[in-house]
PDB file of C-alpha atoms and ligand atoms in Angstrom:
ATOM      1  CA  MET A   1      65.154 -45.759 -36.548  1.00 93.00           C
ATOM      2  CA  HIS A   2      63.011 -46.729 -33.550  1.00 97.00           C
ATOM      3  CA  PHE A   3      60.587 -45.006 -31.156  1.00 98.00           C
ATOM      4  CA  LEU A   4      61.052 -46.828 -27.864  1.00 98.00           C
ATOM      5  CA  SER A   5      60.763 -44.188 -25.138  1.00 98.00           C
ATOM      6  CA  ILE A   6      60.350 -40.519 -24.353  1.00 98.00           C
ATOM      7  CA  GLU A   7      63.466 -40.870 -22.200  1.00 98.00           C
ATOM      8  CA  GLU A   8      65.610 -41.428 -25.291  1.00 98.00           C
ATOM      9  CA  SER A   9      63.904 -38.668 -27.267  1.00 98.00           C
ATOM     10  CA  ASN A  10      64.680 -34.953 -27.166  1.00 98.00           C
ATOM     11  CA  ALA A  11      62.985 -31.575 -27.502  1.00 98.00           C
ATOM     12  CA  SER A  12      63.561 -31.165 -31.215  1.00 98.00           C
ATOM     13  CA  THR A  13      62.238 -34.647 -32.084  1.00 98.00           C
ATOM     14  CA  LEU A  14      59.165 -34.205 -29.881  1.00 98.00           C
ATOM     15  CA  GLY A  15      58.479 -30.750 -31.344  1.00 98.00           C
ATOM     16  CA  ALA A  16      58.886 -31.996 -34.924  1.00 98.00           C
ATOM     17  CA  LEU A  17      56.603 -34.994 -34.310  1.00 98.00           C
ATOM     18  CA  ILE A  18      53.844 -32.825 -32.841  1.00 98.00           C
ATOM     19  CA  ALA A  19      54.069 -30.324 -35.687  1.00 98.00           C
ATOM     20  CA  HIS A  20      53.897 -33.145 -38.251  1.00 97.00           C
ATOM     21  CA  ALA A  21      50.989 -34.804 -36.427  1.00 98.00           C
ATOM     22  CA  ALA A  22      49.058 -31.514 -36.524  1.00 98.00           C
ATOM     23  CA  GLU A  23      49.754 -31.176 -40.239  1.00 96.00           C
ATOM     24  CA  MET A  24      48.644 -34.753 -40.904  1.00 96.00           C
ATOM     25  CA  LYS A  25      45.476 -34.147 -38.918  1.00 97.00           C
ATOM     26  CA  ALA A  26      44.708 -31.032 -40.968  1.00 97.00           C
ATOM     27  CA  HIS A  27      45.240 -32.902 -44.244  1.00 94.00           C
ATOM     28  CA  ARG A  28      43.795 -36.306 -43.400  1.00 95.00           C
ATOM     29  CA  GLY A  29      42.360 -38.055 -46.431  1.00 90.00           C
ATOM     30  CA  GLU A  30      44.455 -36.233 -49.000  1.00 89.00           C
ATOM     31  CA  ASN A  31      46.905 -39.165 -49.108  1.00 72.00           C
ATOM     32  CA  THR A  32      49.584 -37.476 -51.165  1.00 77.00           C
ATOM     33  CA  ASP A  33      52.423 -38.923 -49.103  1.00 83.00           C
ATOM     34  CA  LEU A  34      52.468 -42.726 -48.642  1.00 94.00           C
ATOM     35  CA  PRO A  35      55.743 -43.452 -46.824  1.00 96.00           C
ATOM     36  CA  LEU A  36      54.721 -47.046 -46.025  1.00 97.00           C
ATOM     37  CA  ALA A  37      53.720 -47.984 -49.590  1.00 97.00           C
ATOM     38  CA  GLY A  38      54.779 -51.555 -50.327  1.00 97.00           C
ATOM     39  CA  GLN A  39      55.475 -52.297 -46.648  1.00 98.00           C
ATOM     40  CA  THR A  40      53.883 -54.777 -44.234  1.00 98.00           C
ATOM     41  CA  TRP A  41      53.944 -54.008 -40.501  1.00 98.00           C
ATOM     42  CA  ALA A  42      53.343 -56.363 -37.581  1.00 98.00           C
ATOM     43  CA  ILE A  43      51.476 -55.273 -34.464  1.00 98.00           C
ATOM     44  CA  ILE A  44      52.476 -57.632 -31.640  1.00 98.00           C
ATOM     45  CA  PHE A  45      50.474 -57.211 -28.431  1.00 97.00           C
ATOM     46  CA  THR A  46      50.682 -59.199 -25.203  1.00 97.00           C
ATOM     47  CA  LYS A  47      48.253 -56.827 -23.430  1.00 97.00           C
ATOM     48  CA  ALA A  48      44.753 -55.618 -24.317  1.00 97.00           C
ATOM     49  CA  SER A  49      44.213 -52.460 -26.370  1.00 98.00           C
ATOM     50  CA  THR A  50      41.487 -50.513 -28.106  1.00 98.00           C
ATOM     51  CA  ARG A  51      42.928 -47.094 -29.000  1.00 98.00           C
ATOM     52  CA  THR A  52      46.523 -48.087 -29.710  1.00 98.00           C
ATOM     53  CA  ARG A  53      45.666 -51.092 -31.836  1.00 98.00           C
ATOM     54  CA  VAL A  54      42.991 -49.328 -33.893  1.00 98.00           C
ATOM     55  CA  SER A  55      45.005 -46.129 -34.373  1.00 98.00           C
ATOM     56  CA  PHE A  56      48.059 -48.068 -35.559  1.00 98.00           C
ATOM     57  CA  GLU A  57      46.039 -50.315 -37.875  1.00 98.00           C
ATOM     58  CA  VAL A  58      44.266 -47.333 -39.423  1.00 98.00           C
ATOM     59  CA  GLY A  59      47.400 -45.178 -39.450  1.00 98.00           C
ATOM     60  CA  ILE A  60      49.576 -47.782 -41.190  1.00 98.00           C
ATOM     61  CA  ARG A  61      46.903 -48.278 -43.861  1.00 97.00           C
ATOM     62  CA  GLU A  62      46.477 -44.527 -44.347  1.00 97.00           C
ATOM     63  CA  LEU A  63      50.231 -44.262 -44.936  1.00 97.00           C
ATOM     64  CA  GLY A  64      50.000 -46.888 -47.680  1.00 96.00           C
ATOM     65  CA  GLY A  65      51.145 -49.962 -45.718  1.00 98.00           C
ATOM     66  CA  ASN A  66      49.677 -53.367 -44.949  1.00 98.00           C
ATOM     67  CA  VAL A  67      49.299 -54.492 -41.363  1.00 98.00           C
ATOM     68  CA  MET A  68      48.903 -57.757 -39.446  1.00 98.00           C
ATOM     69  CA  PHE A  69      47.830 -57.999 -35.813  1.00 98.00           C
ATOM     70  CA  LEU A  70      49.568 -60.730 -33.811  1.00 98.00           C
ATOM     71  CA  SER A  71      48.220 -61.417 -30.345  1.00 96.00           C
ATOM     72  CA  LYS A  72      50.577 -63.343 -28.095  1.00 92.00           C
ATOM     73  CA  ASN A  73      47.940 -66.059 -27.852  1.00 90.00           C
ATOM     74  CA  ASP A  74      48.165 -66.685 -31.578  1.00 92.00           C
ATOM     75  CA  ILE A  75      51.936 -66.801 -32.001  1.00 96.00           C
ATOM     76  CA  GLN A  76      54.667 -68.939 -30.459  1.00 95.00           C
ATOM     77  CA  LEU A  77      55.770 -65.997 -28.271  1.00 94.00           C
ATOM     78  CA  GLY A  78      52.812 -66.904 -26.043  1.00 93.00           C
ATOM     79  CA  ARG A  79      54.220 -70.446 -25.689  1.00 93.00           C
ATOM     80  CA  GLY A  80      57.610 -69.189 -24.609  1.00 95.00           C
ATOM     81  CA  GLU A  81      59.511 -68.610 -27.855  1.00 96.00           C
ATOM     82  CA  PRO A  82      62.095 -65.966 -26.946  1.00 96.00           C
ATOM     83  CA  ILE A  83      61.548 -62.405 -28.143  1.00 97.00           C
ATOM     84  CA  LYS A  84      64.963 -62.428 -29.843  1.00 98.00           C
ATOM     85  CA  ASP A  85      63.947 -65.414 -31.985  1.00 98.00           C
ATOM     86  CA  THR A  86      60.563 -63.878 -32.815  1.00 97.00           C
ATOM     87  CA  ALA A  87      62.420 -60.684 -33.744  1.00 98.00           C
ATOM     88  CA  ARG A  88      64.883 -62.462 -36.049  1.00 98.00           C
ATOM     89  CA  VAL A  89      62.032 -64.195 -37.888  1.00 98.00           C
ATOM     90  CA  LEU A  90      59.822 -61.134 -38.283  1.00 98.00           C
ATOM     91  CA  GLY A  91      62.791 -58.945 -39.180  1.00 98.00           C
ATOM     92  CA  ARG A  92      63.242 -61.099 -42.275  1.00 98.00           C
ATOM     93  CA  MET A  93      59.610 -60.806 -43.350  1.00 98.00           C
ATOM     94  CA  VAL A  94      58.030 -57.495 -42.308  1.00 98.00           C
ATOM     95  CA  HIS A  95      59.185 -53.897 -42.569  1.00 98.00           C
ATOM     96  CA  GLY A  96      58.363 -52.612 -39.093  1.00 98.00           C
ATOM     97  CA  ALA A  97      56.829 -53.619 -35.756  1.00 98.00           C
ATOM     98  CA  VAL A  98      54.633 -52.063 -33.091  1.00 98.00           C
ATOM     99  CA  ILE A  99      54.915 -53.843 -29.748  1.00 98.00           C
ATOM    100  CA  ARG A 100      52.873 -53.699 -26.527  1.00 98.00           C
ATOM    101  CA  THR A 101      54.191 -55.830 -23.716  1.00 98.00           C
ATOM    102  CA  PHE A 102      55.430 -55.869 -20.109  1.00 97.00           C
ATOM    103  CA  ALA A 103      59.214 -55.478 -20.032  1.00 98.00           C
ATOM    104  CA  GLN A 104      60.862 -52.506 -21.744  1.00 98.00           C
ATOM    105  CA  GLN A 105      63.852 -54.772 -22.381  1.00 98.00           C
ATOM    106  CA  ASP A 106      61.696 -56.969 -24.646  1.00 98.00           C
ATOM    107  CA  VAL A 107      60.976 -54.002 -26.915  1.00 98.00           C
ATOM    108  CA  VAL A 108      64.643 -53.021 -26.890  1.00 98.00           C
ATOM    109  CA  ASP A 109      65.639 -56.611 -27.691  1.00 98.00           C
ATOM    110  CA  PHE A 110      63.088 -56.829 -30.494  1.00 98.00           C
ATOM    111  CA  ALA A 111      64.483 -53.647 -32.045  1.00 98.00           C
ATOM    112  CA  THR A 112      68.042 -54.940 -31.729  1.00 98.00           C
ATOM    113  CA  TYR A 113      67.479 -58.452 -33.041  1.00 98.00           C
ATOM    114  CA  SER A 114      64.948 -57.653 -35.779  1.00 98.00           C
ATOM    115  CA  GLY A 115      66.826 -54.757 -37.342  1.00 97.00           C
ATOM    116  CA  ILE A 116      63.508 -53.218 -38.455  1.00 98.00           C
ATOM    117  CA  PRO A 117      61.892 -49.959 -37.233  1.00 98.00           C
ATOM    118  CA  THR A 118      60.244 -50.732 -33.889  1.00 98.00           C
ATOM    119  CA  ILE A 119      57.700 -48.728 -31.891  1.00 98.00           C
ATOM    120  CA  ASN A 120      56.909 -49.104 -28.185  1.00 98.00           C
ATOM    121  CA  ALA A 121      53.113 -49.208 -27.971  1.00 98.00           C
ATOM    122  CA  LEU A 122      53.260 -49.460 -24.119  1.00 98.00           C
ATOM    123  CA  THR A 123      55.434 -51.297 -21.675  1.00 98.00           C
ATOM    124  CA  ASP A 124      55.442 -51.261 -17.878  1.00 98.00           C
ATOM    125  CA  GLU A 125      58.151 -48.585 -18.180  1.00 98.00           C
ATOM    126  CA  GLU A 126      56.712 -46.118 -20.690  1.00 98.00           C
ATOM    127  CA  HIS A 127      53.805 -45.262 -22.987  1.00 98.00           C
ATOM    128  CA  PRO A 128      55.588 -42.905 -25.380  1.00 98.00           C
ATOM    129  CA  CYS A 129      53.001 -42.853 -28.189  1.00 98.00           C
ATOM    130  CA  GLN A 130      50.295 -41.733 -25.758  1.00 98.00           C
ATOM    131  CA  ILE A 131      52.397 -38.773 -24.658  1.00 98.00           C
ATOM    132  CA  MET A 132      52.636 -37.558 -28.248  1.00 98.00           C
ATOM    133  CA  ALA A 133      48.837 -37.518 -28.539  1.00 98.00           C
ATOM    134  CA  ASP A 134      48.577 -35.765 -25.172  1.00 98.00           C
ATOM    135  CA  LEU A 135      51.047 -33.054 -26.181  1.00 98.00           C
ATOM    136  CA  LEU A 136      49.171 -32.520 -29.441  1.00 98.00           C
ATOM    137  CA  THR A 137      45.941 -32.118 -27.477  1.00 98.00           C
ATOM    138  CA  ILE A 138      47.553 -29.573 -25.142  1.00 98.00           C
ATOM    139  CA  ARG A 139      48.851 -27.629 -28.129  1.00 98.00           C
ATOM    140  CA  GLU A 140      45.354 -27.604 -29.637  1.00 98.00           C
ATOM    141  CA  LYS A 141      43.598 -26.625 -26.399  1.00 98.00           C
ATOM    142  CA  LEU A 142      46.130 -24.222 -24.848  1.00 98.00           C
ATOM    143  CA  GLY A 143      48.335 -23.207 -27.795  1.00 98.00           C
ATOM    144  CA  THR A 144      51.516 -24.403 -26.093  1.00 98.00           C
ATOM    145  CA  TRP A 145      52.901 -26.334 -23.133  1.00 98.00           C
ATOM    146  CA  THR A 146      55.574 -23.712 -22.512  1.00 98.00           C
ATOM    147  CA  GLY A 147      55.009 -21.964 -19.198  1.00 98.00           C
ATOM    148  CA  LYS A 148      52.127 -24.253 -18.231  1.00 98.00           C
ATOM    149  CA  LYS A 149      51.753 -26.215 -15.026  1.00 98.00           C
ATOM    150  CA  ILE A 150      50.884 -29.830 -15.787  1.00 98.00           C
ATOM    151  CA  ALA A 151      49.887 -32.222 -12.985  1.00 98.00           C
ATOM    152  CA  PHE A 152      49.618 -35.992 -12.899  1.00 98.00           C
ATOM    153  CA  ILE A 153      47.367 -37.425 -10.197  1.00 98.00           C
ATOM    154  CA  GLY A 154      47.354 -41.186  -9.639  1.00 98.00           C
ATOM    155  CA  ASP A 155      50.030 -43.848  -9.763  1.00 98.00           C
ATOM    156  CA  GLY A 156      53.151 -41.706  -9.937  1.00 98.00           C
ATOM    157  CA  ASP A 157      55.361 -44.681 -10.679  1.00 98.00           C
ATOM    158  CA  ASN A 158      53.600 -46.061 -13.758  1.00 98.00           C
ATOM    159  CA  ASN A 159      54.268 -45.912 -17.492  1.00 98.00           C
ATOM    160  CA  MET A 160      52.199 -42.749 -18.077  1.00 98.00           C
ATOM    161  CA  SER A 161      53.702 -40.806 -15.208  1.00 98.00           C
ATOM    162  CA  ARG A 162      57.237 -41.758 -16.173  1.00 98.00           C
ATOM    163  CA  SER A 163      56.765 -40.869 -19.842  1.00 98.00           C
ATOM    164  CA  TRP A 164      55.290 -37.519 -18.809  1.00 98.00           C
ATOM    165  CA  MET A 165      58.237 -36.797 -16.522  1.00 98.00           C
ATOM    166  CA  TRP A 166      60.657 -37.389 -19.390  1.00 98.00           C
ATOM    167  CA  ALA A 167      58.574 -35.128 -21.644  1.00 98.00           C
ATOM    168  CA  ALA A 168      58.746 -32.424 -18.954  1.00 98.00           C
ATOM    169  CA  LYS A 169      62.498 -32.795 -18.729  1.00 98.00           C
ATOM    170  CA  HIS A 170      62.903 -32.385 -22.491  1.00 98.00           C
ATOM    171  CA  LEU A 171      60.336 -29.611 -22.961  1.00 98.00           C
ATOM    172  CA  GLY A 172      60.826 -27.658 -19.729  1.00 98.00           C
ATOM    173  CA  PHE A 173      57.260 -27.187 -18.456  1.00 98.00           C
ATOM    174  CA  GLU A 174      56.423 -27.447 -14.754  1.00 98.00           C
ATOM    175  CA  PHE A 175      55.266 -30.985 -13.942  1.00 98.00           C
ATOM    176  CA  VAL A 176      53.962 -32.133 -10.574  1.00 98.00           C
ATOM    177  CA  VAL A 177      53.182 -35.742  -9.681  1.00 98.00           C
ATOM    178  CA  ALA A 178      50.737 -36.398  -6.827  1.00 98.00           C
ATOM    179  CA  ALA A 179      50.566 -39.973  -5.565  1.00 98.00           C
ATOM    180  CA  PRO A 180      50.465 -41.972  -2.343  1.00 98.00           C
ATOM    181  CA  LYS A 181      53.969 -42.144  -0.874  1.00 98.00           C
ATOM    182  CA  SER A 182      54.568 -45.749  -1.938  1.00 98.00           C
ATOM    183  CA  CYS A 183      53.439 -44.943  -5.491  1.00 98.00           C
ATOM    184  CA  LEU A 184      55.835 -42.066  -6.095  1.00 98.00           C
ATOM    185  CA  PRO A 185      58.832 -42.742  -8.339  1.00 98.00           C
ATOM    186  CA  PRO A 186      61.886 -43.927  -6.383  1.00 98.00           C
ATOM    187  CA  LYS A 187      64.935 -41.748  -5.758  1.00 98.00           C
ATOM    188  CA  SER A 188      66.927 -43.767  -8.304  1.00 98.00           C
ATOM    189  CA  PHE A 189      64.459 -42.711 -11.027  1.00 98.00           C
ATOM    190  CA  MET A 190      64.411 -39.066  -9.921  1.00 98.00           C
ATOM    191  CA  ASP A 191      68.225 -39.009  -9.861  1.00 98.00           C
ATOM    192  CA  ARG A 192      68.320 -40.392 -13.405  1.00 98.00           C
ATOM    193  CA  LEU A 193      65.646 -37.896 -14.499  1.00 98.00           C
ATOM    194  CA  ALA A 194      67.502 -34.969 -12.922  1.00 98.00           C
ATOM    195  CA  ALA A 195      64.795 -32.461 -13.877  1.00 98.00           C
ATOM    196  CA  PRO A 196      64.389 -29.488 -11.516  1.00 98.00           C
ATOM    197  CA  ASN A 197      61.050 -28.643 -13.177  1.00 98.00           C
ATOM    198  CA  VAL A 198      59.548 -31.996 -12.040  1.00 98.00           C
ATOM    199  CA  SER A 199      58.351 -32.269  -8.433  1.00 98.00           C
ATOM    200  CA  LEU A 200      56.583 -34.891  -6.331  1.00 98.00           C
ATOM    201  CA  THR A 201      53.907 -34.519  -3.658  1.00 98.00           C
ATOM    202  CA  THR A 202      51.561 -36.708  -1.655  1.00 98.00           C
ATOM    203  CA  ASP A 203      48.955 -33.908  -1.632  1.00 98.00           C
ATOM    204  CA  PRO A 204      46.772 -33.823  -4.769  1.00 98.00           C
ATOM    205  CA  ALA A 205      45.621 -30.277  -3.888  1.00 98.00           C
ATOM    206  CA  VAL A 206      49.214 -29.042  -4.176  1.00 98.00           C
ATOM    207  CA  ALA A 207      49.477 -30.570  -7.638  1.00 98.00           C
ATOM    208  CA  ALA A 208      46.098 -29.217  -8.756  1.00 98.00           C
ATOM    209  CA  LYS A 209      46.606 -25.652  -7.502  1.00 98.00           C
ATOM    210  CA  ASP A 210      46.868 -23.298 -10.513  1.00 98.00           C
ATOM    211  CA  ALA A 211      47.387 -26.287 -12.829  1.00 98.00           C
ATOM    212  CA  ASN A 212      46.611 -25.735 -16.500  1.00 98.00           C
ATOM    213  CA  VAL A 213      46.420 -29.463 -17.197  1.00 98.00           C
ATOM    214  CA  ILE A 214      45.364 -32.331 -14.939  1.00 98.00           C
ATOM    215  CA  ASN A 215      46.308 -35.778 -16.116  1.00 98.00           C
ATOM    216  CA  THR A 216      45.110 -39.012 -14.627  1.00 98.00           C
ATOM    217  CA  ASP A 217      45.277 -42.718 -15.405  1.00 98.00           C
ATOM    218  CA  VAL A 218      44.056 -45.997 -13.955  1.00 98.00           C
ATOM    219  CA  TRP A 219      45.171 -46.743 -10.402  1.00 98.00           C
ATOM    220  CA  LEU A 220      46.081 -50.312 -11.372  1.00 98.00           C
ATOM    221  CA  SER A 221      47.864 -50.722 -14.678  1.00 98.00           C
ATOM    222  CA  MET A 222      47.552 -53.812 -16.852  1.00 98.00           C
ATOM    223  CA  GLY A 223      49.145 -56.723 -15.057  1.00 96.00           C
ATOM    224  CA  GLN A 224      48.341 -55.302 -11.590  1.00 97.00           C
ATOM    225  CA  GLU A 225      44.626 -56.099 -11.571  1.00 92.00           C
ATOM    226  CA  ASP A 226      44.874 -58.363  -8.508  1.00 94.00           C
ATOM    227  CA  GLN A 227      46.599 -55.732  -6.325  1.00 95.00           C
ATOM    228  CA  SER A 228      43.513 -54.515  -4.439  1.00 92.00           C
ATOM    229  CA  GLU A 229      45.691 -53.444  -1.505  1.00 95.00           C
ATOM    230  CA  LYS A 230      47.419 -50.978  -3.831  1.00 97.00           C
ATOM    231  CA  GLU A 231      44.110 -49.616  -5.111  1.00 95.00           C
ATOM    232  CA  ALA A 232      43.019 -48.862  -1.536  1.00 95.00           C
ATOM    233  CA  LEU A 233      45.856 -46.292  -1.240  1.00 97.00           C
ATOM    234  CA  PHE A 234      44.318 -44.020  -3.865  1.00 98.00           C
ATOM    235  CA  SER A 235      41.025 -42.955  -2.253  1.00 95.00           C
ATOM    236  CA  ASP A 236      42.269 -39.346  -1.816  1.00 97.00           C
ATOM    237  CA  PHE A 237      43.633 -39.174  -5.364  1.00 98.00           C
ATOM    238  CA  GLN A 238      40.423 -39.004  -7.372  1.00 98.00           C
ATOM    239  CA  VAL A 239      40.017 -36.282  -9.998  1.00 98.00           C
ATOM    240  CA  ASN A 240      36.708 -34.783  -8.879  1.00 98.00           C
ATOM    241  CA  ALA A 241      34.999 -31.374  -8.827  1.00 98.00           C
ATOM    242  CA  ALA A 242      36.408 -30.433  -5.409  1.00 98.00           C
ATOM    243  CA  LEU A 243      39.991 -31.078  -6.528  1.00 98.00           C
ATOM    244  CA  LEU A 244      39.552 -28.951  -9.650  1.00 98.00           C
ATOM    245  CA  LYS A 245      38.308 -25.851  -7.794  1.00 97.00           C
ATOM    246  CA  ASN A 246      41.787 -24.326  -7.495  1.00 96.00           C
ATOM    247  CA  CYS A 247      43.051 -25.203 -10.965  1.00 98.00           C
ATOM    248  CA  ALA A 248      43.903 -22.377 -13.375  1.00 98.00           C
ATOM    249  CA  PRO A 249      40.971 -20.931 -15.347  1.00 98.00           C
ATOM    250  CA  GLY A 250      40.420 -22.837 -18.598  1.00 97.00           C
ATOM    251  CA  HIS A 251      42.216 -25.917 -17.291  1.00 98.00           C
ATOM    252  CA  VAL A 252      42.254 -29.065 -19.394  1.00 98.00           C
ATOM    253  CA  ILE A 253      41.619 -32.603 -18.118  1.00 98.00           C
ATOM    254  CA  LEU A 254      43.406 -35.466 -19.827  1.00 98.00           C
ATOM    255  CA  HIS A 255      42.853 -39.206 -19.415  1.00 98.00           C
ATOM    256  CA  CYS A 256      44.633 -41.690 -21.680  1.00 98.00           C
ATOM    257  CA  LEU A 257      41.677 -44.109 -21.232  1.00 98.00           C
ATOM    258  CA  PRO A 258      40.277 -46.589 -20.474  1.00 98.00           C
ATOM    259  CA  ALA A 259      38.716 -44.782 -17.494  1.00 98.00           C
ATOM    260  CA  TYR A 260      37.247 -46.299 -14.357  1.00 98.00           C
ATOM    261  CA  ARG A 261      34.512 -43.880 -13.329  1.00 98.00           C
ATOM    262  CA  GLY A 262      34.167 -43.523  -9.580  1.00 98.00           C
ATOM    263  CA  LYS A 263      37.807 -44.492  -9.110  1.00 98.00           C
ATOM    264  CA  GLU A 264      40.494 -42.219 -10.607  1.00 98.00           C
ATOM    265  CA  ILE A 265      37.901 -39.816 -12.090  1.00 98.00           C
ATOM    266  CA  THR A 266      34.254 -39.087 -11.420  1.00 98.00           C
ATOM    267  CA  GLU A 267      31.580 -39.628 -14.055  1.00 98.00           C
ATOM    268  CA  CYS A 268      30.766 -35.931 -13.790  1.00 98.00           C
ATOM    269  CA  VAL A 269      34.320 -34.672 -14.484  1.00 98.00           C
ATOM    270  CA  LEU A 270      34.854 -37.171 -17.278  1.00 98.00           C
ATOM    271  CA  GLU A 271      31.637 -36.211 -19.046  1.00 98.00           C
ATOM    272  CA  GLU A 272      32.216 -32.483 -18.535  1.00 98.00           C
ATOM    273  CA  HIS A 273      35.619 -32.844 -20.214  1.00 98.00           C
ATOM    274  CA  ALA A 274      34.653 -35.575 -22.693  1.00 98.00           C
ATOM    275  CA  ASP A 275      35.288 -33.381 -25.745  1.00 98.00           C
ATOM    276  CA  THR A 276      38.929 -32.964 -24.736  1.00 98.00           C
ATOM    277  CA  ILE A 277      39.409 -36.560 -23.593  1.00 98.00           C
ATOM    278  CA  PHE A 278      38.042 -38.045 -26.813  1.00 98.00           C
ATOM    279  CA  GLN A 279      39.949 -35.487 -28.898  1.00 98.00           C
ATOM    280  CA  GLN A 280      43.001 -36.813 -27.034  1.00 98.00           C
ATOM    281  CA  ALA A 281      41.974 -40.361 -28.031  1.00 98.00           C
ATOM    282  CA  GLU A 282      41.526 -39.315 -31.685  1.00 98.00           C
ATOM    283  CA  ASN A 283      44.940 -37.684 -31.611  1.00 98.00           C
ATOM    284  CA  ARG A 284      46.485 -41.115 -31.105  1.00 98.00           C
ATOM    285  CA  LEU A 285      45.884 -41.691 -34.834  1.00 98.00           C
ATOM    286  CA  HIS A 286      47.531 -38.476 -35.980  1.00 98.00           C
ATOM    287  CA  ALA A 287      50.467 -38.814 -33.579  1.00 98.00           C
ATOM    288  CA  GLN A 288      50.997 -42.456 -34.563  1.00 97.00           C
ATOM    289  CA  LYS A 289      51.137 -41.490 -38.237  1.00 98.00           C
ATOM    290  CA  ALA A 290      53.780 -38.841 -37.509  1.00 98.00           C
ATOM    291  CA  ILE A 291      55.860 -41.406 -35.578  1.00 98.00           C
ATOM    292  CA  LEU A 292      55.545 -43.979 -38.384  1.00 98.00           C
ATOM    293  CA  ALA A 293      56.517 -41.438 -41.033  1.00 97.00           C
ATOM    294  CA  ARG A 294      59.536 -40.248 -39.043  1.00 97.00           C
ATOM    295  CA  ILE A 295      61.039 -43.611 -38.194  1.00 95.00           C
ATOM    296  CA  THR A 296      60.754 -44.885 -41.760  1.00 95.00           C
ATOM    297  CA  GLN A 297      62.420 -41.808 -43.289  1.00 87.00           C
TER     298      GLN A 297
HETATM  299  N1   CP B 301      45.347 -45.246 -23.997  1.00 97.69           N
HETATM  300  C1   CP B 301      45.588 -46.455 -24.538  1.00 97.69           C
HETATM  301  O1   CP B 301      46.731 -46.847 -24.806  1.00 97.69           O
HETATM  302  O2   CP B 301      44.463 -47.162 -24.773  1.00 97.69           O
HETATM  303  P1   CP B 301      44.400 -48.692 -25.218  1.00 97.69           P
HETATM  304  O3   CP B 301      44.907 -49.508 -24.061  1.00 97.69           O
HETATM  305  O4   CP B 301      42.948 -48.941 -25.506  1.00 97.69           O
HETATM  306  O5   CP B 301      45.260 -48.882 -26.421  1.00 97.69           O
HETATM  307  N1  NVA B 302      48.918 -47.199 -17.072  1.00 97.69           N
HETATM  308  C1  NVA B 302      47.948 -47.872 -17.919  1.00 97.69           C
HETATM  309  C2  NVA B 302      47.843 -47.207 -19.245  1.00 97.69           C
HETATM  310  C3  NVA B 302      46.764 -47.761 -20.130  1.00 97.69           C
HETATM  311  C4  NVA B 302      46.715 -47.139 -21.474  1.00 97.69           C
HETATM  312  C5  NVA B 302      48.310 -49.332 -18.075  1.00 97.69           C
HETATM  313  O1  NVA B 302      49.491 -49.637 -18.272  1.00 97.69           O
HETATM  314  O2  NVA B 302      47.412 -50.170 -17.989  1.00 97.69           O
END
């Protein structure tokens, strides 16, 4: 079994993963169940990472497995060896793989050619593992996502926004994306999504009004760092105190991190909501363990 996208998931899988992640969090350290005992996993990253890499390395070990980190600079993939060849080699040696890269197709191809459980640890298309940690955090802070209004303010056409939209489709909560016009998801994506509970706006105040959760992310995702003309579009899309005035009482702020203070979020808002945001970061570990346990069943 693989975990490649929220798009391909469904409500019952997402619900079961969150429930298991919460249980694993409550019983961390008891180590009665070691589903990865005797296994070695490869973590193959062609982009930088702090949270995802560390949470997977710790999580795999806590589930009884061994782990090796393979940066693209250290393996032949970085010199142009095709992903399907890398997959066929690793599939004969390790028991599972966690991949962070650019193209979603590379993760799909790795899963196909390796024949071993494969996890998408972020592509340009989706960041499914992050969404699991975010949902767990919402459950902890608000009890449930059902009936809540969740907003995403920033690049509406990036991996985080897209994964959130698929989660909204599966789970049914109201989800509003606020982004500059050219950074909203295209009609082709919205047609494929076909979720009446997901709406788009170019006005961040519309998204924030009565929102229970405000989500943001970097304006320029990894690989886009030289697109300063894109960054200039986002000046009205900062999560700041003025924007939050009309949110629902007790609203929660989420940021997948890393954060660029003074850009997508102010220092003040980030620090005021740091307990939640770093709880969200910690939840990567618990969510990752639930994903690993499920796909190796
Ligand atoms: N949120 C997230 O995926 O962080 P890293 O890039 O540090 O893994
Ligand atoms: N959208 C961001 C997420 C980082 C965790 C990126 O892809 O860089």
